[in-house]
Structures are given as structure tokens and as C-alpha cells.
Amino acid sequence: MRYGIVADIHSNLAAFSAVLADMERRGGVTELWCLGDVVGYGPDPCQCIELLRQQPHIAVAGNHDWAAIGKVDTSWFNPDAAAAAHWTGRQLTPEDTHYLESLPLTVAKDSFTLVHGSPRDPIFEYLLSTSDGEENFAHFQTQFCCVGHSHVPLVFELDKAGNCSLTEFPAETAITLAGNRLIINPGGVGQPRNGDPHASYAIYDSEARTVTRYRVAYDISATQSRMMEQGLPRRLIARLSYGV
Ligand code: ZN
């Protein structure tokens, strides 16, 4: 089976659509695994929820999903993120709200645990350092874990001796799943932050035992125009051009 792993769609319909089309071009997937933050920042929250729900999928909640439905206090957010979260909340239909409310924090599927931030703190923790990664291996039971939240494609690897290493997750290079435990971030679909403005996602092939990351060009200016129309913060519009 092949699974599409997507994180941080962030209401960016052009990016999400391009990622789904890219998966199709590569032979399709049986199911999408969505690592949270379907909404927030971008201009098309309802359309992104609708498109996600049209796919066979499992999903977990992210901090922006909770912020949009008033489940976390946006005083923790920077002013631009808070403004976008409040705008997003006003766009959602009751059905969208109900869908976001229903998302679990953690799902175990196959040999993977899926969370947004980290296994230790699924909503808020950013996994960006080797020490934080290492500590988090004690907080999930499966061999592998997928996280989002930082929007940076990374792989944490814990070997049999208990040593943790952290590497970038390169694009178009298959990671082979063997004996070591891994925490994998596929990068962000709708607001990449690794200095590369392409949308980023991964495919897990359960027969080949590989996870491969792909980067996908999408119409960034279409998303930026939609954000301008909606009066979303300028800094959020500009950053999409740079992937920061
Ligand atoms: Zn995010």
C-alpha cells in the first residue's frame, strides 16, 4: 500500500491541489495521512477541509486547527498568525468546525504514530533539535512517527545503542525503513519554511518499506492574490515566495 503524508496545508488550496495531482502522477495513494494544520495562515480554509474530506484519509489536530475553533488561546500566536486564525474562524461553516473538533491528537496506524507537534506534546512542541527528538522517542510505542508543525523536512533516527541523529530529509531520495526508530517530518504543504517555496510532502510505500519526500511547484501567486483579496497579513503573503 502507498500512503500520502501531508502536513501543514494551511488553507493553501493551490498547494494542496498540486500535491494531490503530483501523487496521482506518481501512481496514486490508498490513503492520505494528514498531520494537522489544515487551516490557518492561508486564504481557503473551507475548500481545503472539503478537499481533504473527499480523500480517503486519517488526520490529527494541529495548533492552528484548534485556534480556528477557539480551542487554544491565540495570545500564544504572533500577531499575524493570530489575525489569520481569527479570520479563519469566521469563514468556517458549522460542519467545518465540527470536523476540526473531531480530530484526535494522536493516531497509530501500521507501524507509525501520527501527531502534529511531537509525541510528547502533540499540539505545541516543535521538534527541531537532536535532544528534543531523542527525548520524544520515549513518548510513542510504534517504530516510526510522523510529525509536522515546524514545516521543515527532517529525519530523527534512534539507533539500537540509543544514539539519536538528526538530518535533513532530502527530496527525491527514498529513506529505507529498517531496524532503527525514526521520527519523520515531510515538510509543509502550504507554508514551507526550509528556504524552498515548493510544497513538500512524502509517500510511504509499505511493500518497498520506503518513505520518499517530494517537492512540488504550485501557483504561489494565485494563493498570494487570494490572500490579498481577503486582507490577510502582508508578511504571511510575502513569506510564501521564499519558503521561510
Ligand atoms: Zn503549521
Coordinates of C-alpha atoms and ligand atoms in Angstrom, one line a residue:
M1 CA 0.0 0.0 0.0
R2 CA 1.1 3.6 -0.6
Y3 CA 0.2 6.4 1.8
G4 CA 0.5 10.1 1.1
I5 CA 1.8 12.0 4.1
V6 CA 0.9 15.7 4.2
A7 CA 1.4 18.3 7.0
D8 CA 0.6 22.0 7.4
I9 CA -1.7 22.5 4.4
H10 CA -2.6 25.9 6.0
S11 CA -5.6 26.8 3.8
N12 CA -3.4 26.8 0.7
L13 CA -5.7 25.2 -1.9
A14 CA -3.3 25.8 -4.8
A15 CA -0.5 24.0 -3.0
F16 CA -2.7 21.2 -1.7
S17 CA -4.3 20.6 -5.1
A18 CA -0.8 20.5 -6.7
V19 CA 0.3 17.9 -4.1
L20 CA -2.7 15.7 -4.8
A21 CA -2.1 15.9 -8.6
D22 CA 1.6 15.0 -8.0
M23 CA 0.6 11.9 -6.0
E24 CA -1.7 10.9 -8.9
R25 CA 1.1 11.3 -11.4
R26 CA 3.3 9.0 -9.3
G27 CA 0.7 6.2 -9.3
G28 CA -1.7 7.4 -6.6
V29 CA -2.1 6.5 -2.9
T30 CA -4.5 4.4 -1.0
E31 CA -4.9 6.9 1.9
L32 CA -3.8 10.3 3.0
W33 CA -2.2 10.8 6.4
C34 CA -2.7 14.4 7.4
L35 CA -0.5 15.7 10.3
G36 CA -2.6 18.7 11.2
D37 CA -2.9 22.4 10.5
V38 CA -5.3 22.0 7.6
V39 CA -6.2 25.7 8.2
G40 CA -4.6 28.9 9.4
Y41 CA -2.5 31.5 7.5
G42 CA -3.9 30.9 4.0
P43 CA -7.0 32.1 2.1
D44 CA -9.1 28.9 1.5
P45 CA -9.8 27.1 4.8
C46 CA -13.2 25.7 3.9
Q47 CA -12.1 24.5 0.4
C48 CA -9.1 22.7 1.9
I49 CA -11.2 20.9 4.6
E50 CA -13.6 19.9 1.8
L51 CA -10.9 18.6 -0.5
L52 CA -9.2 16.7 2.4
R53 CA -12.6 15.1 3.3
Q54 CA -13.1 14.0 -0.3
Q55 CA -10.0 11.8 0.1
P56 CA -9.7 8.5 2.0
H57 CA -7.7 9.9 4.9
I58 CA -6.9 10.0 8.6
A59 CA -5.9 13.2 10.3
V60 CA -4.8 14.6 13.6
A61 CA -5.4 18.1 15.0
G62 CA -2.8 20.9 14.8
N63 CA -2.5 24.1 16.8
H64 CA -4.0 26.2 14.0
D65 CA -6.9 23.9 13.7
W66 CA -7.6 24.3 17.4
A67 CA -7.0 28.1 17.2
A68 CA -9.6 28.5 14.4
I69 CA -12.3 26.9 16.6
G70 CA -11.3 28.7 19.8
K71 CA -9.8 25.6 21.4
V72 CA -6.4 27.3 22.1
D73 CA -5.7 30.9 23.1
T74 CA -4.2 32.9 20.2
S75 CA -2.3 35.1 22.7
W76 CA 0.4 32.3 22.2
F77 CA 0.5 33.2 18.5
N78 CA 2.4 36.1 16.8
P79 CA 0.1 38.9 15.8
D80 CA -0.1 37.9 12.1
A81 CA -0.9 34.2 12.9
A82 CA -3.5 35.4 15.5
A83 CA -5.1 37.7 12.9
A84 CA -5.2 34.9 10.4
A85 CA -6.7 32.5 13.0
H86 CA -9.5 34.9 13.8
W87 CA -10.2 35.4 10.1
T88 CA -10.2 31.6 9.6
G89 CA -12.7 31.1 12.5
R90 CA -15.1 33.5 10.8
Q91 CA -15.0 31.6 7.5
L92 CA -15.7 28.1 8.8
T93 CA -19.1 26.5 8.4
P94 CA -20.6 24.6 11.4
E95 CA -19.7 21.4 9.6
D96 CA -16.1 22.5 9.2
T97 CA -16.0 23.4 12.9
H98 CA -17.4 20.0 13.8
Y99 CA -14.8 18.3 11.6
L100 CA -11.9 20.1 13.2
E101 CA -13.3 19.5 16.7
S102 CA -13.5 15.8 16.0
L103 CA -9.8 15.4 15.1
P104 CA -7.8 13.3 17.5
L105 CA -4.4 14.4 18.9
T106 CA -2.6 11.1 18.0
V107 CA -3.3 8.2 15.7
A108 CA -1.4 4.9 15.5
K109 CA -1.5 3.3 12.0
D110 CA 0.5 0.4 10.7
S111 CA 4.0 0.9 12.3
F112 CA 3.5 4.7 12.5
T113 CA 2.3 7.1 15.1
L114 CA 0.9 10.3 13.6
V115 CA 0.9 13.7 15.5
H116 CA 1.2 17.3 14.7
G117 CA 3.9 18.8 17.0
S118 CA 5.5 15.9 18.9
P119 CA 4.5 12.6 20.6
R120 CA 5.2 14.3 24.0
D121 CA 3.2 17.4 23.2
P122 CA 1.1 16.9 20.1
I123 CA -0.2 20.4 19.7
F124 CA 2.6 22.7 20.8
E125 CA 6.1 21.2 20.7
Y126 CA 8.4 21.9 17.8
L127 CA 10.9 19.1 17.0
L128 CA 14.0 20.9 15.6
S129 CA 16.9 19.8 17.8
T130 CA 18.6 16.4 18.3
S131 CA 18.0 16.5 22.1
D132 CA 14.2 17.2 21.7
G133 CA 14.0 14.4 19.1
E134 CA 15.8 12.0 21.3
E135 CA 13.6 12.6 24.3
N136 CA 10.4 12.1 22.2
F137 CA 11.3 8.5 21.3
A138 CA 10.1 7.6 24.8
H139 CA 6.7 9.0 24.1
F140 CA 5.4 6.7 21.4
Q141 CA 5.1 2.9 21.0
T142 CA 5.4 2.3 17.3
Q143 CA 8.7 2.0 15.4
F144 CA 8.1 5.2 13.4
C145 CA 6.4 8.5 14.0
C146 CA 5.4 11.3 11.6
V147 CA 5.3 14.9 12.8
G148 CA 4.6 18.3 11.2
H149 CA 4.4 21.8 12.9
S150 CA 7.9 23.1 12.1
H151 CA 7.3 23.0 8.3
V152 CA 10.9 21.7 8.0
P153 CA 11.6 18.3 6.4
L154 CA 13.7 16.4 8.9
V155 CA 14.5 12.8 10.0
F156 CA 15.4 11.9 13.6
E157 CA 17.0 8.4 13.8
L158 CA 17.5 6.4 17.0
D159 CA 19.9 3.5 16.7
K160 CA 19.9 0.3 18.7
A161 CA 22.6 1.8 21.1
G162 CA 20.2 4.7 21.9
N163 CA 22.1 7.3 19.9
C164 CA 19.9 9.9 18.1
S165 CA 20.9 11.7 15.0
L166 CA 19.1 14.5 13.1
T167 CA 19.4 15.0 9.3
E168 CA 17.5 17.0 6.7
F169 CA 15.0 14.9 4.7
P170 CA 16.3 15.3 1.2
A171 CA 13.8 15.4 -1.7
E172 CA 13.5 12.5 -4.2
T173 CA 15.6 10.2 -2.0
A174 CA 14.0 7.2 -0.5
I175 CA 14.6 6.5 3.2
T176 CA 14.7 2.8 3.8
L177 CA 12.8 1.6 6.9
A178 CA 14.9 -0.9 8.7
G179 CA 15.7 -1.6 12.3
N180 CA 16.2 1.9 13.7
R181 CA 13.4 4.0 15.0
L182 CA 12.6 7.2 13.1
I183 CA 10.7 10.5 13.6
I184 CA 10.0 11.9 10.1
N185 CA 8.8 15.4 9.2
P186 CA 7.7 15.5 5.5
G187 CA 7.9 19.3 5.3
G188 CA 5.0 21.7 4.8
V189 CA 2.4 21.6 2.0
G190 CA 1.0 25.1 2.3
Q191 CA 3.8 27.2 4.0
P192 CA 7.2 25.6 3.7
R193 CA 9.9 27.0 6.0
N194 CA 13.1 25.3 4.8
G195 CA 14.1 28.1 2.4
D196 CA 12.4 26.3 -0.6
P197 CA 9.0 27.7 -1.6
H198 CA 7.9 24.4 -3.2
A199 CA 5.1 22.4 -1.5
S200 CA 6.6 19.4 0.3
Y201 CA 5.1 16.0 1.1
A202 CA 6.0 12.3 1.4
I203 CA 4.9 8.9 0.2
Y204 CA 5.2 5.8 2.4
D205 CA 5.3 2.6 0.4
S206 CA 4.6 -0.2 2.9
E207 CA 5.8 -3.0 0.5
A208 CA 9.0 -1.4 -0.5
R209 CA 9.5 -0.2 3.1
T210 CA 10.5 3.3 2.0
V211 CA 9.4 6.9 2.7
T212 CA 10.2 9.4 -0.1
R213 CA 9.8 13.1 0.1
Y214 CA 8.7 15.1 -3.0
R215 CA 8.8 18.9 -3.7
V216 CA 6.1 20.3 -5.9
A217 CA 5.8 23.6 -7.8
Y218 CA 2.4 25.3 -7.4
D219 CA 0.9 28.7 -8.4
I220 CA 2.2 30.7 -5.4
S221 CA 1.0 34.0 -6.9
A222 CA -2.6 32.6 -7.1
T223 CA -2.5 31.9 -3.3
Q224 CA -1.0 35.3 -2.7
S225 CA -3.7 37.1 -4.8
R226 CA -6.4 35.3 -2.8
M227 CA -4.7 36.3 0.4
M228 CA -4.6 39.9 -0.7
E229 CA -8.3 39.8 -1.6
Q230 CA -9.1 38.5 1.8
G231 CA -7.0 41.2 3.6
L232 CA -4.7 38.7 5.2
P233 CA -1.4 40.0 6.8
R234 CA 1.2 41.1 4.2
R235 CA 4.1 39.3 5.9
L236 CA 2.2 36.0 5.5
I237 CA 1.7 36.7 1.8
A238 CA 5.4 37.6 1.2
R239 CA 6.9 34.6 3.0
L240 CA 5.3 32.1 0.6
S241 CA 7.6 33.4 -2.2
Y242 CA 10.7 32.4 -0.2
G243 CA 9.6 29.4 1.8
V244 CA 10.5 30.9 5.1
Ligands
ZN1 ZN 1.7 24.8 10.8

